[in-house]
Coordinates of N, CA and C in Angstrom, one line a residue:
X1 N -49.1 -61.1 -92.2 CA -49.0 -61.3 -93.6 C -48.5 -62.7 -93.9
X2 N -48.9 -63.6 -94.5 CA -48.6 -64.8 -94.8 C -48.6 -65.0 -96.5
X3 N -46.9 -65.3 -97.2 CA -46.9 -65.0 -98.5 C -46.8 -66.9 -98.8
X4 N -47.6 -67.4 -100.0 CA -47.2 -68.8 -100.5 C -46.7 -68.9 -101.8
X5 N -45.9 -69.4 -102.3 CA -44.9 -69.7 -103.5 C -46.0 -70.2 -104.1
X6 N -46.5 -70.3 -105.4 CA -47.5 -71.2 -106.2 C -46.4 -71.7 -107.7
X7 N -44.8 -71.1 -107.6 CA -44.1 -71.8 -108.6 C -43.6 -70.2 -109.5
X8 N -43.2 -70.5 -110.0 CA -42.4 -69.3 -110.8 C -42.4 -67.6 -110.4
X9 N -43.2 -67.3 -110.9 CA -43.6 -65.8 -110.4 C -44.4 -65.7 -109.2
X10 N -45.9 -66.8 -109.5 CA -47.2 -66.6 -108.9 C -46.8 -66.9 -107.4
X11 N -47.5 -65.5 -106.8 CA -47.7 -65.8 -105.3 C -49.2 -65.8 -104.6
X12 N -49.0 -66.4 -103.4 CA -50.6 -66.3 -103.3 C -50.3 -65.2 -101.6
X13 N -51.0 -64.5 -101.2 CA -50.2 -63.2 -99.9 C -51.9 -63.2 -99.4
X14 N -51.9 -63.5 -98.7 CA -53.3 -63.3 -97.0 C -52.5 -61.9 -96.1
X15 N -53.3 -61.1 -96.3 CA -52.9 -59.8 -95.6 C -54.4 -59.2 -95.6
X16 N -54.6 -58.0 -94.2 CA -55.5 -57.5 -93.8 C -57.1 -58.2 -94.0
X17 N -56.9 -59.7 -93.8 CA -58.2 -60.5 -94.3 C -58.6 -60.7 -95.7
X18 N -58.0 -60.3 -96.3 CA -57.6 -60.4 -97.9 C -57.2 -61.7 -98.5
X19 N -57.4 -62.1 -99.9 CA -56.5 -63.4 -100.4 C -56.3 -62.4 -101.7
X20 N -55.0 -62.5 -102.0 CA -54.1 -61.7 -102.8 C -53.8 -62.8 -103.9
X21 N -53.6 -62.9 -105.1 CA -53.0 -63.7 -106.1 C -51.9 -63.1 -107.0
X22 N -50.8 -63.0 -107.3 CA -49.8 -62.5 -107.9 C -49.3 -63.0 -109.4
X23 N -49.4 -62.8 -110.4 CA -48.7 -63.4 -111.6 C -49.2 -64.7 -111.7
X24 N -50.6 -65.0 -111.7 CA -50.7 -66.8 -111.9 C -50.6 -67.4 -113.1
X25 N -49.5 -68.5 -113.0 CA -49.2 -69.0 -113.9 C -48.9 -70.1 -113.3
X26 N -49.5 -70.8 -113.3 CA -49.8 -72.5 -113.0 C -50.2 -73.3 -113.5
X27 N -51.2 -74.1 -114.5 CA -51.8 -74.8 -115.2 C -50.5 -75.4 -116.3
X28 N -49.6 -73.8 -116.7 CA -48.7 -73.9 -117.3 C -47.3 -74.7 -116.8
X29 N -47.3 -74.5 -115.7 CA -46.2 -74.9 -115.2 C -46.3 -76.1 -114.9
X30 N -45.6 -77.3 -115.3 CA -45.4 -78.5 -114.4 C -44.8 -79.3 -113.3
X31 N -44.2 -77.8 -112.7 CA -43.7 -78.3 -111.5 C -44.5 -78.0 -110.7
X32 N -45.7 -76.9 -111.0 CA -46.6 -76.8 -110.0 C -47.9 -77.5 -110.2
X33 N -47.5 -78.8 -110.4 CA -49.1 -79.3 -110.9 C -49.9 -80.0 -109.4
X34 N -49.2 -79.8 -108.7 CA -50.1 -80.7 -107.0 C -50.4 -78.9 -106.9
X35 N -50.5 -78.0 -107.6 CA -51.7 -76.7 -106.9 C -53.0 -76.6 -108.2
X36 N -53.9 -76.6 -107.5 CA -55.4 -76.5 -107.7 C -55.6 -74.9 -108.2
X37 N -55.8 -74.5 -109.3 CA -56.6 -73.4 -108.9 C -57.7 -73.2 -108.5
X38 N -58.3 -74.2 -108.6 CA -59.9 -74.0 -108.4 C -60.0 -74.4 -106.5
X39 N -58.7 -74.3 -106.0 CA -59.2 -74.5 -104.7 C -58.5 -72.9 -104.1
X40 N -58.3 -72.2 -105.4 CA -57.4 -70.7 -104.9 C -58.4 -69.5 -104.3
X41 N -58.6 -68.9 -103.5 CA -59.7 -68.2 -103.0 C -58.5 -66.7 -103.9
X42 N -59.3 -65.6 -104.0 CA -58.5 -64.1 -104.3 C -59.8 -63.5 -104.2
X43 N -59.4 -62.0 -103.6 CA -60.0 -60.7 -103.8 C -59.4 -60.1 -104.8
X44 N -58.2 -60.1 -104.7 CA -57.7 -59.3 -106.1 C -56.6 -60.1 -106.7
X45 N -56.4 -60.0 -108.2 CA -55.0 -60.3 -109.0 C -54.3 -59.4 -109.0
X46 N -53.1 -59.3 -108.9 CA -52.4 -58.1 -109.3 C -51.3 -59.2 -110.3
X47 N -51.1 -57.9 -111.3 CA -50.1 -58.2 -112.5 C -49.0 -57.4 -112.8
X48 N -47.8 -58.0 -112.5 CA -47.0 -57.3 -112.6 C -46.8 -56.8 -114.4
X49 N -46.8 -57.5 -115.1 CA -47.4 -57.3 -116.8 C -47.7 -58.0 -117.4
X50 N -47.6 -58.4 -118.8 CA -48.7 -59.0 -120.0 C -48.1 -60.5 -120.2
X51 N -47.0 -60.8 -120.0 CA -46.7 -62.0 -120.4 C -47.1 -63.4 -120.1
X52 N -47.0 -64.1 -120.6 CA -48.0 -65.5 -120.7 C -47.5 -65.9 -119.6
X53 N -46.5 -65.9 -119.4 CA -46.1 -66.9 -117.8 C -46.4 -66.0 -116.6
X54 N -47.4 -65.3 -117.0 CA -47.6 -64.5 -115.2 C -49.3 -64.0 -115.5
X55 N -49.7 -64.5 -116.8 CA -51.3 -64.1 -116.4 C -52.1 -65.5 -117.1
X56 N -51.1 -66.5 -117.5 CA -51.9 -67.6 -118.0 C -53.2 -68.0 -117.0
X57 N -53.4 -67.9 -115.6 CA -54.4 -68.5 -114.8 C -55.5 -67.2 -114.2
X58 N -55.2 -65.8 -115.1 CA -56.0 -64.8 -114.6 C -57.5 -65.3 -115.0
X59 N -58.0 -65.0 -115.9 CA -59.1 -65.4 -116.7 C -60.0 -66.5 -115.3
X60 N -59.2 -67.7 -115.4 CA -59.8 -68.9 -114.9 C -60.3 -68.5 -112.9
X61 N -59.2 -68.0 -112.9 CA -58.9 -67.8 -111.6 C -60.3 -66.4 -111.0
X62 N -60.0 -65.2 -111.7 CA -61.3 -64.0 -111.7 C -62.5 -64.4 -112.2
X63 N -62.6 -65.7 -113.0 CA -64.4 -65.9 -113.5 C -64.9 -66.2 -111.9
X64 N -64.1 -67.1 -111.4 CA -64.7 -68.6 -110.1 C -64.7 -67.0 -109.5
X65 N -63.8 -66.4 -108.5 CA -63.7 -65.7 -107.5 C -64.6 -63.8 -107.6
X66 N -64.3 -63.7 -109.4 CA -64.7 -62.8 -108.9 C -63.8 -61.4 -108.2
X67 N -62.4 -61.8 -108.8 CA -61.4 -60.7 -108.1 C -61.4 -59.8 -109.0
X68 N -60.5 -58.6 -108.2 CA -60.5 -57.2 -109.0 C -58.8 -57.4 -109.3
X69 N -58.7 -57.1 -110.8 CA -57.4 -57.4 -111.4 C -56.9 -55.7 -110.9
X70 N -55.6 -55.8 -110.7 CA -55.0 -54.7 -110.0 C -53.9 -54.8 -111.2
X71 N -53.4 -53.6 -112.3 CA -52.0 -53.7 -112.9 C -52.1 -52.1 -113.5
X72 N -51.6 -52.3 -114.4 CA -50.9 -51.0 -114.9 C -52.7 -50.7 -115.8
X73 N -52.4 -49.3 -116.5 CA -53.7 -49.0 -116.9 C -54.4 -49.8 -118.5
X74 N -53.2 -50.3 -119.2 CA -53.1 -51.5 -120.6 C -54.0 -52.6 -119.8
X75 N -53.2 -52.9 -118.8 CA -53.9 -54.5 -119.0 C -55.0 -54.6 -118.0
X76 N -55.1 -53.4 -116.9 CA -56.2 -53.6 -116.2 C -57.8 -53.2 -117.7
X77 N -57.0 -52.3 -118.4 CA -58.0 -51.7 -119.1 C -58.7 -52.9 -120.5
X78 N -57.4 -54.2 -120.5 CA -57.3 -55.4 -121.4 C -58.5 -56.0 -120.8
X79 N -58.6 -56.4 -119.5 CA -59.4 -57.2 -118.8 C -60.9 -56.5 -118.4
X80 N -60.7 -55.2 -118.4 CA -62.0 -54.4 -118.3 C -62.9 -54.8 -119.6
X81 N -62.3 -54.9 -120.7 CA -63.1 -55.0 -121.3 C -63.8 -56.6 -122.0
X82 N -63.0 -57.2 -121.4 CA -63.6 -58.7 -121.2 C -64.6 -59.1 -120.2
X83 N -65.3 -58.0 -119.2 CA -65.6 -57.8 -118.2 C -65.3 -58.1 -117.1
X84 N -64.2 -58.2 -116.4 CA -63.6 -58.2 -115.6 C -63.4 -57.2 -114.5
X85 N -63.0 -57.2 -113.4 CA -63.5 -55.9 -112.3 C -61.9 -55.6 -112.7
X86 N -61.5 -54.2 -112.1 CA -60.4 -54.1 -112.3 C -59.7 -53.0 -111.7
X87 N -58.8 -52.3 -111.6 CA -58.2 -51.2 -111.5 C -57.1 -50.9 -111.5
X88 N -57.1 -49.8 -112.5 CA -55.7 -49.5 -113.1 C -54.9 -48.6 -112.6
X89 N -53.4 -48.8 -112.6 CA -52.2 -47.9 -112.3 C -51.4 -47.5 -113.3
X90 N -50.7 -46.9 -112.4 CA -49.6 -46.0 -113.1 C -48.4 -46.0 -112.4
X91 N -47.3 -45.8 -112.9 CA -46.0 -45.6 -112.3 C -45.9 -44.9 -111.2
X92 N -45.6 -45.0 -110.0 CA -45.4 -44.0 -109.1 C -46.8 -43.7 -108.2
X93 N -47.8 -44.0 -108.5 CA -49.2 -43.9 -108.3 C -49.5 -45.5 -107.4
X94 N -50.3 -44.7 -106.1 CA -50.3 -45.6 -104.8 C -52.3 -45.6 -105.0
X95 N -52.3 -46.6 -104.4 CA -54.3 -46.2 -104.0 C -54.1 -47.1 -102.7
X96 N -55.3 -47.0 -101.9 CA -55.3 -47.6 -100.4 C -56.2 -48.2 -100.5
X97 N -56.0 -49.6 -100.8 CA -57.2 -50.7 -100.4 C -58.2 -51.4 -99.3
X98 N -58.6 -52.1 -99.2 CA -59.1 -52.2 -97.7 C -58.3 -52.9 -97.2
X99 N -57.3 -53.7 -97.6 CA -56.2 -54.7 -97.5 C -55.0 -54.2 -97.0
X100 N -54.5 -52.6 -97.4 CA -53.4 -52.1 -97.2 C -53.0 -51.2 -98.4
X101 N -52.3 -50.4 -98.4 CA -51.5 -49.3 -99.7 C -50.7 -50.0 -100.7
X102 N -51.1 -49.9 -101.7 CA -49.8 -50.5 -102.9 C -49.6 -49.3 -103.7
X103 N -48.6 -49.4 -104.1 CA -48.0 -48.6 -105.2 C -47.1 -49.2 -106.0
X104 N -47.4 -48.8 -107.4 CA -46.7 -49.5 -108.5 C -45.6 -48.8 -108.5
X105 N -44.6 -49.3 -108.7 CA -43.1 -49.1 -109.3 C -42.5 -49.2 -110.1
X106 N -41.5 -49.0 -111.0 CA -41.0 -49.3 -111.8 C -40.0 -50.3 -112.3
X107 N -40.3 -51.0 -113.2 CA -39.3 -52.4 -113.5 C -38.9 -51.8 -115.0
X108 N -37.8 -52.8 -115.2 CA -37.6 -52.5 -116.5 C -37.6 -53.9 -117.5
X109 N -38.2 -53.8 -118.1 CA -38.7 -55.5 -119.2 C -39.1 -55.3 -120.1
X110 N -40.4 -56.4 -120.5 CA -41.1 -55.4 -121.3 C -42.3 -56.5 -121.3
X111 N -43.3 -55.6 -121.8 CA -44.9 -56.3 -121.5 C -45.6 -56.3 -123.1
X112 N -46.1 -58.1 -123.3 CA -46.9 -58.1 -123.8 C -47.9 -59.1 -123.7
X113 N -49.2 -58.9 -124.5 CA -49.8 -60.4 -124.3 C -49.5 -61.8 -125.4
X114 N -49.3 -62.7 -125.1 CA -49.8 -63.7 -125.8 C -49.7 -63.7 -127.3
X115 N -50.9 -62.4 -127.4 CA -51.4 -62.6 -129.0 C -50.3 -61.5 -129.9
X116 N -49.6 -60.6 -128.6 CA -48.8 -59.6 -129.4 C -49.2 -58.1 -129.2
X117 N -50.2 -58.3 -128.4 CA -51.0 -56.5 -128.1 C -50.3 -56.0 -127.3
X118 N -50.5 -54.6 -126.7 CA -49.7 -53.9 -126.0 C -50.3 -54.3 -124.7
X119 N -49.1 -54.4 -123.8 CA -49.9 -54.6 -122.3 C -48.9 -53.6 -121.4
X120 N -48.7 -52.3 -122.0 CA -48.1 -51.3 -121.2 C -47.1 -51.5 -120.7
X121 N -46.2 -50.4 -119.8 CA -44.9 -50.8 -119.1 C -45.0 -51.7 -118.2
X122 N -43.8 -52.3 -117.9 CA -44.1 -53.7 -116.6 C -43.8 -52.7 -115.3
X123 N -43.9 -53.4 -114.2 CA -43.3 -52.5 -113.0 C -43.8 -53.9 -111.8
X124 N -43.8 -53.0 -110.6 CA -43.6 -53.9 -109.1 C -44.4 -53.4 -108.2
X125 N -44.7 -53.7 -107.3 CA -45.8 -53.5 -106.1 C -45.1 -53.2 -105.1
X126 N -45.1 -51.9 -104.3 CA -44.7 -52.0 -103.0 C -46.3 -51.9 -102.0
X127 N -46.1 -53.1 -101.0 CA -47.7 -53.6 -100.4 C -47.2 -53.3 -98.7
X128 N -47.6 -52.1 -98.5 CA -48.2 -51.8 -97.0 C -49.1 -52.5 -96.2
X129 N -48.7 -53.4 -95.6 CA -50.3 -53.6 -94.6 C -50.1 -52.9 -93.6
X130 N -50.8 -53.5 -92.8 CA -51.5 -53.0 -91.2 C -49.9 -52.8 -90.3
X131 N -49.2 -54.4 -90.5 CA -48.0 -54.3 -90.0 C -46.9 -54.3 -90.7
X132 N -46.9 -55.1 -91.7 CA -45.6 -55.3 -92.7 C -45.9 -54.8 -93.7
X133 N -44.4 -54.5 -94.5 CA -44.5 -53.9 -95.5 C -43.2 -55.0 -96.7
X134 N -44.3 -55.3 -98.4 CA -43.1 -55.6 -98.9 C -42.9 -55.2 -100.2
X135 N -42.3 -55.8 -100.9 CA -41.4 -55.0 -102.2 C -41.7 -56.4 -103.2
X136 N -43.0 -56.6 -104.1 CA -42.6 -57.4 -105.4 C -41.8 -56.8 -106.5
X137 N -40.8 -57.1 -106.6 CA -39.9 -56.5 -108.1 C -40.6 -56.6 -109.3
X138 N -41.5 -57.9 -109.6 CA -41.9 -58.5 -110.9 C -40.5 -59.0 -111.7
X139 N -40.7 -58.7 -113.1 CA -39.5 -59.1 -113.6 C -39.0 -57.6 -114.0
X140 N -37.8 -57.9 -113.7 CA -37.0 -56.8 -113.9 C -35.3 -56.7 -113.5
X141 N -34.8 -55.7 -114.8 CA -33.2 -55.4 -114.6 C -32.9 -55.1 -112.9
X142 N -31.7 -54.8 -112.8 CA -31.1 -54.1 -111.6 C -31.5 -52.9 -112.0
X143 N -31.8 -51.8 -111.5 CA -32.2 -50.1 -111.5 C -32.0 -49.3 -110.6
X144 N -31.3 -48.4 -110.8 CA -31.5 -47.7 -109.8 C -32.8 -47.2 -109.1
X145 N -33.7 -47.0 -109.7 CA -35.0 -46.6 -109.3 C -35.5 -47.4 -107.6
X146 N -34.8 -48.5 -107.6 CA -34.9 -49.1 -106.3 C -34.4 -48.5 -105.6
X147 N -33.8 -47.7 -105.2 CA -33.1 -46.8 -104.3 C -34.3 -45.8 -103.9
X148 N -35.2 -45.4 -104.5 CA -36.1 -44.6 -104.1 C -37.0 -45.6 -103.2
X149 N -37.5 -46.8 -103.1 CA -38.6 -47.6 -102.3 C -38.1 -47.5 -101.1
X150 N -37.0 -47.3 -100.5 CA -37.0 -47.0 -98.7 C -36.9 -45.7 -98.4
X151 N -37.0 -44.5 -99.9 CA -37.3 -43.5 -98.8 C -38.5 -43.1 -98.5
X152 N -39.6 -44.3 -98.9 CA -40.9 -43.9 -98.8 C -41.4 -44.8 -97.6
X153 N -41.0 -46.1 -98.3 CA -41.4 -47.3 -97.0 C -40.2 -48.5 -96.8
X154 N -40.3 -48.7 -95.4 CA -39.2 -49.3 -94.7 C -39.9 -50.8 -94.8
X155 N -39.1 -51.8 -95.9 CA -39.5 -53.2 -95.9 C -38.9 -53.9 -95.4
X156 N -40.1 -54.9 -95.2 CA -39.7 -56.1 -94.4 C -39.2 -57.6 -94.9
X157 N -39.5 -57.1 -96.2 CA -39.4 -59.0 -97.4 C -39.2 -57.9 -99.0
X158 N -38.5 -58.5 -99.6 CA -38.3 -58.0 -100.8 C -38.1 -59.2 -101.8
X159 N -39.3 -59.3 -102.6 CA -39.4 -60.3 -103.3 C -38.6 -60.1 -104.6
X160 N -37.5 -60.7 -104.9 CA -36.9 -60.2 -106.3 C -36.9 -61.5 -107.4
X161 N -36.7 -61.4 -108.7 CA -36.5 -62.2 -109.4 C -34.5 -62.8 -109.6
X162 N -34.4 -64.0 -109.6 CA -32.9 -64.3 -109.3 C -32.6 -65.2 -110.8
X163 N -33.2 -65.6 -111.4 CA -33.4 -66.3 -112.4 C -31.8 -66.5 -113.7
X164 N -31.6 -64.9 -113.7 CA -30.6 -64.5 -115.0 C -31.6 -64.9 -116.3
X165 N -30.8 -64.1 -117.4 CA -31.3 -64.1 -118.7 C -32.2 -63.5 -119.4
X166 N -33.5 -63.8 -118.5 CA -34.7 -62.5 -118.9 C -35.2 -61.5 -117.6
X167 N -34.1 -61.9 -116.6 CA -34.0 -61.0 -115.6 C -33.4 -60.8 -114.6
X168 N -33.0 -60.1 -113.7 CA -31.7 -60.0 -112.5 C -30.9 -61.6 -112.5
X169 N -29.7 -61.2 -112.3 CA -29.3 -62.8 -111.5 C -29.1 -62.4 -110.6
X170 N -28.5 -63.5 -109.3 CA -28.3 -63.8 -108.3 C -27.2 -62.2 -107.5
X171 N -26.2 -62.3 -108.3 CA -25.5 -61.4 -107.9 C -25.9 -59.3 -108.2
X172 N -26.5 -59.0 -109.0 CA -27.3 -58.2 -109.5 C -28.2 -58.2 -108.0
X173 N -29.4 -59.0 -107.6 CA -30.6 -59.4 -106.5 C -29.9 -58.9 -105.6
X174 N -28.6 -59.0 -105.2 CA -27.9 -58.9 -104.0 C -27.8 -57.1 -103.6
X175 N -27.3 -57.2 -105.3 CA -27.3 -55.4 -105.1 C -28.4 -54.7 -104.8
X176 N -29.4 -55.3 -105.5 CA -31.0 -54.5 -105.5 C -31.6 -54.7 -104.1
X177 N -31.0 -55.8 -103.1 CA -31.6 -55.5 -101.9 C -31.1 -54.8 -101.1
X178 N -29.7 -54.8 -101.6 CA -28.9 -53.3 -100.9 C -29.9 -51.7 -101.3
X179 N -30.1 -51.5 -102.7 CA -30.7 -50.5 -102.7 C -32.2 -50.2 -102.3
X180 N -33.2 -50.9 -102.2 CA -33.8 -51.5 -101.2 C -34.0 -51.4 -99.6
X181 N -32.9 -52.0 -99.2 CA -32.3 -52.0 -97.9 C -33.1 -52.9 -97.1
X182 N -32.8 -53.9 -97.5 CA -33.8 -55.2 -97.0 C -33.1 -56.2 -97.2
X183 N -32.0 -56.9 -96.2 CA -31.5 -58.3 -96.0 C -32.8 -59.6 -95.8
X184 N -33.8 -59.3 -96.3 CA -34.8 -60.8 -96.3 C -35.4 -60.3 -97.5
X185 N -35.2 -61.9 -98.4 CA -35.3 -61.6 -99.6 C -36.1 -63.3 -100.0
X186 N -36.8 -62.7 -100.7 CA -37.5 -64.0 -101.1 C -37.3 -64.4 -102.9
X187 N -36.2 -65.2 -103.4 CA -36.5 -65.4 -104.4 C -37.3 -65.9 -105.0
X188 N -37.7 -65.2 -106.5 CA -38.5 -65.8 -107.9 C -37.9 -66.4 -109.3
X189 N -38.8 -66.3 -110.1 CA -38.5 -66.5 -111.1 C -37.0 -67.0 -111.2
X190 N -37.1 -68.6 -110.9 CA -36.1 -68.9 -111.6 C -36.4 -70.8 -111.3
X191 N -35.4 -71.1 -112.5 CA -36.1 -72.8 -112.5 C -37.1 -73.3 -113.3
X192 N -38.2 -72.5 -113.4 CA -39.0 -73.3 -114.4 C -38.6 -73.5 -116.1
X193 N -37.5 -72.9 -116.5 CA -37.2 -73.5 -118.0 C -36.0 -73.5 -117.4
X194 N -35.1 -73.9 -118.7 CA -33.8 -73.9 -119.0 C -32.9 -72.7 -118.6
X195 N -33.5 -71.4 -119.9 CA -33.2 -70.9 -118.9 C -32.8 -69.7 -117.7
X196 N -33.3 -70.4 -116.8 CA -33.4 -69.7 -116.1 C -33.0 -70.8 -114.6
X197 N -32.1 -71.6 -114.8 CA -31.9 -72.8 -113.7 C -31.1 -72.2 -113.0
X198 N -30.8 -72.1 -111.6 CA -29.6 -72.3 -110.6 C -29.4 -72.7 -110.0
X199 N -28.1 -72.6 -109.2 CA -27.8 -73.6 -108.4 C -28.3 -72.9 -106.8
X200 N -29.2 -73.6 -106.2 CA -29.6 -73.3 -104.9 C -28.6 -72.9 -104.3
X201 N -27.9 -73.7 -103.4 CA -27.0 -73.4 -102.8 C -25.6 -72.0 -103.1
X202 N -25.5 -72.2 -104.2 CA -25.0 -71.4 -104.6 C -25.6 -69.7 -104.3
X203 N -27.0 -69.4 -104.4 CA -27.4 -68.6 -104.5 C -27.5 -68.1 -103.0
X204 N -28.0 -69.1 -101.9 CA -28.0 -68.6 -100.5 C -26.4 -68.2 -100.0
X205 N -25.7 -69.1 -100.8 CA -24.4 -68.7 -100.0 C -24.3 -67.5 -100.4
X206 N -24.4 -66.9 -101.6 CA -23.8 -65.6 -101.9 C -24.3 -64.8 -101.4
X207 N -25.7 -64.5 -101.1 CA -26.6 -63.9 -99.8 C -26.2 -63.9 -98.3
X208 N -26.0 -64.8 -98.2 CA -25.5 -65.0 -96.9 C -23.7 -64.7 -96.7
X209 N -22.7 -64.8 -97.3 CA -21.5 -63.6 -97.1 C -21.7 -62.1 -97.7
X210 N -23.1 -61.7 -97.9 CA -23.0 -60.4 -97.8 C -24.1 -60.0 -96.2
X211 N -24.3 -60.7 -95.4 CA -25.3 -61.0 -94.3 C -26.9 -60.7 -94.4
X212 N -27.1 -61.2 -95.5 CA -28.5 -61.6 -95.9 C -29.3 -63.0 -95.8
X213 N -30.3 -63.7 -96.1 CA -31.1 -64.3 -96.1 C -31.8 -64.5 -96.7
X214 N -31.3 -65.4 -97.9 CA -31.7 -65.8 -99.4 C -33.3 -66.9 -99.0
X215 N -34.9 -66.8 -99.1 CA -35.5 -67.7 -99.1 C -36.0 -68.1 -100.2
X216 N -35.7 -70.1 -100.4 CA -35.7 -69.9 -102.1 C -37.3 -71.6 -101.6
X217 N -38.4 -71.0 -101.5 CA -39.6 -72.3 -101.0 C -39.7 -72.6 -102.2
X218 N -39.7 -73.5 -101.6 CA -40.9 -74.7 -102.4 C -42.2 -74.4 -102.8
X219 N -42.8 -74.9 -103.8 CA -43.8 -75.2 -104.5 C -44.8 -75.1 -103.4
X220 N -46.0 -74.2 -102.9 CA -46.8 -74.7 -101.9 C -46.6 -74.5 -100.4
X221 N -45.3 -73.6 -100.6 CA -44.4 -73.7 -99.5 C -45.1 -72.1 -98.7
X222 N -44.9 -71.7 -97.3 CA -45.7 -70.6 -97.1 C -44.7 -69.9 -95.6
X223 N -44.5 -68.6 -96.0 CA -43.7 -67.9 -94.8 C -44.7 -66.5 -94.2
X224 N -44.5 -66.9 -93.0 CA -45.4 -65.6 -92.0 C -44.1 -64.5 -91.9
X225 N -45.2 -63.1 -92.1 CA -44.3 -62.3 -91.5 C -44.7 -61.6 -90.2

């Protein structure tokens, strides 16, 4: 499984021969402007929810490729009817792809689009492949609800948001990979505005005296598991 940073939320994940796209929001972002979408290959989008900074490059990205948007049943059902391929979820509700098992989870935020419509509850991905297994949070509080994802599946990368403000900070993330139970953690969302700035270092150290392994890539940047 090979996961790539594309800047804020957006990930881009190659698993089971698959190209996976996660929350794209790029075009928007200016720190990610050396990434192309039109050089982004995906089989499917998946959305963690409705908000402008994680589906601004859906549209552009599913006309060229042709992916099947994967989210809750609001916004897969938003995009269905713009004709878009799609398939919808539900909380707690897994389907088995040709890629590997996802199941949505629950986050706590809140979802909407753009214009103000409903784009249903937010939630997170836990993604089984063939070998690895990982944990997208999306955006979301600390919850206990995380306590339930390892008694189902034993992860290997737990992608959380570290940002503060409109979602976990740093010290919160620490706890959630404890409930979890996953010392490799890849942070998100954090940096692209104001605020949501941290201090790097600051963040791995505090990971690392609880014996963890904070990975905070670069723009473009890409880790195998």
């Amino acid at each position: 499984m090979k996961i790539t940073f594309y800047g804020h939320a957006s990930l881009g994940i190659e698993v089971g021969g698959k190209q996976i796209i996660v929350d794209p929001f790029i075009t928007g972002n200016p720190q990610a402007a050396g990434v192309d979408i039109n050089s982004l290959e995906a089989d499917y989008i998946l959305l963690t929810h409705a908000h402008g900074d994680h589906i601004l490059d859906v549209e552009a990205i599913a006309n060229r490729t042709k992916a099947a948007i994967v989210s809750n049943a609001e916004i897969a059902g938003y995009y269905a009817k713009l004709g878009f391929s799609s398939h919808p979820m539900n909380h707690g509700g897994s389907w088995q792809f040709d890629f590997g098992k996802v199941k949505y989870v629950n986050a706590i935020h809140s979802s909407s689009f753009p214009d103000g419509s409903y784009g249903g509850n937010p939630g997170g991905f836990v993604i089984e492949g063939e070998h690895k297994n990982i944990y997208i949070a999306g955006d979301t509080a600390l919850t206990m609800d995380m306590k339930l994802i390892p008694m189902r599946t034993k992860l290997d990368l737990a992608i959380l948001p570290i940002g503060n403000n409109f979602t976990m900070d740093v010290e919160d993330a620490i706890i959630a990979s404890d409930f979890v139970e996953c010392d490799k953690i890849l942070g998100y969302h954090f940096d692209t505005f104001g605020y949501i700035k941290i201090d790097h270092e600051d963040a791995i150290r505090k990971f690392f005296d609880k014996g963890k392994d904070l990975m905070l890539l670069e723009i473009g940047e890409s880790i195998e598991l």
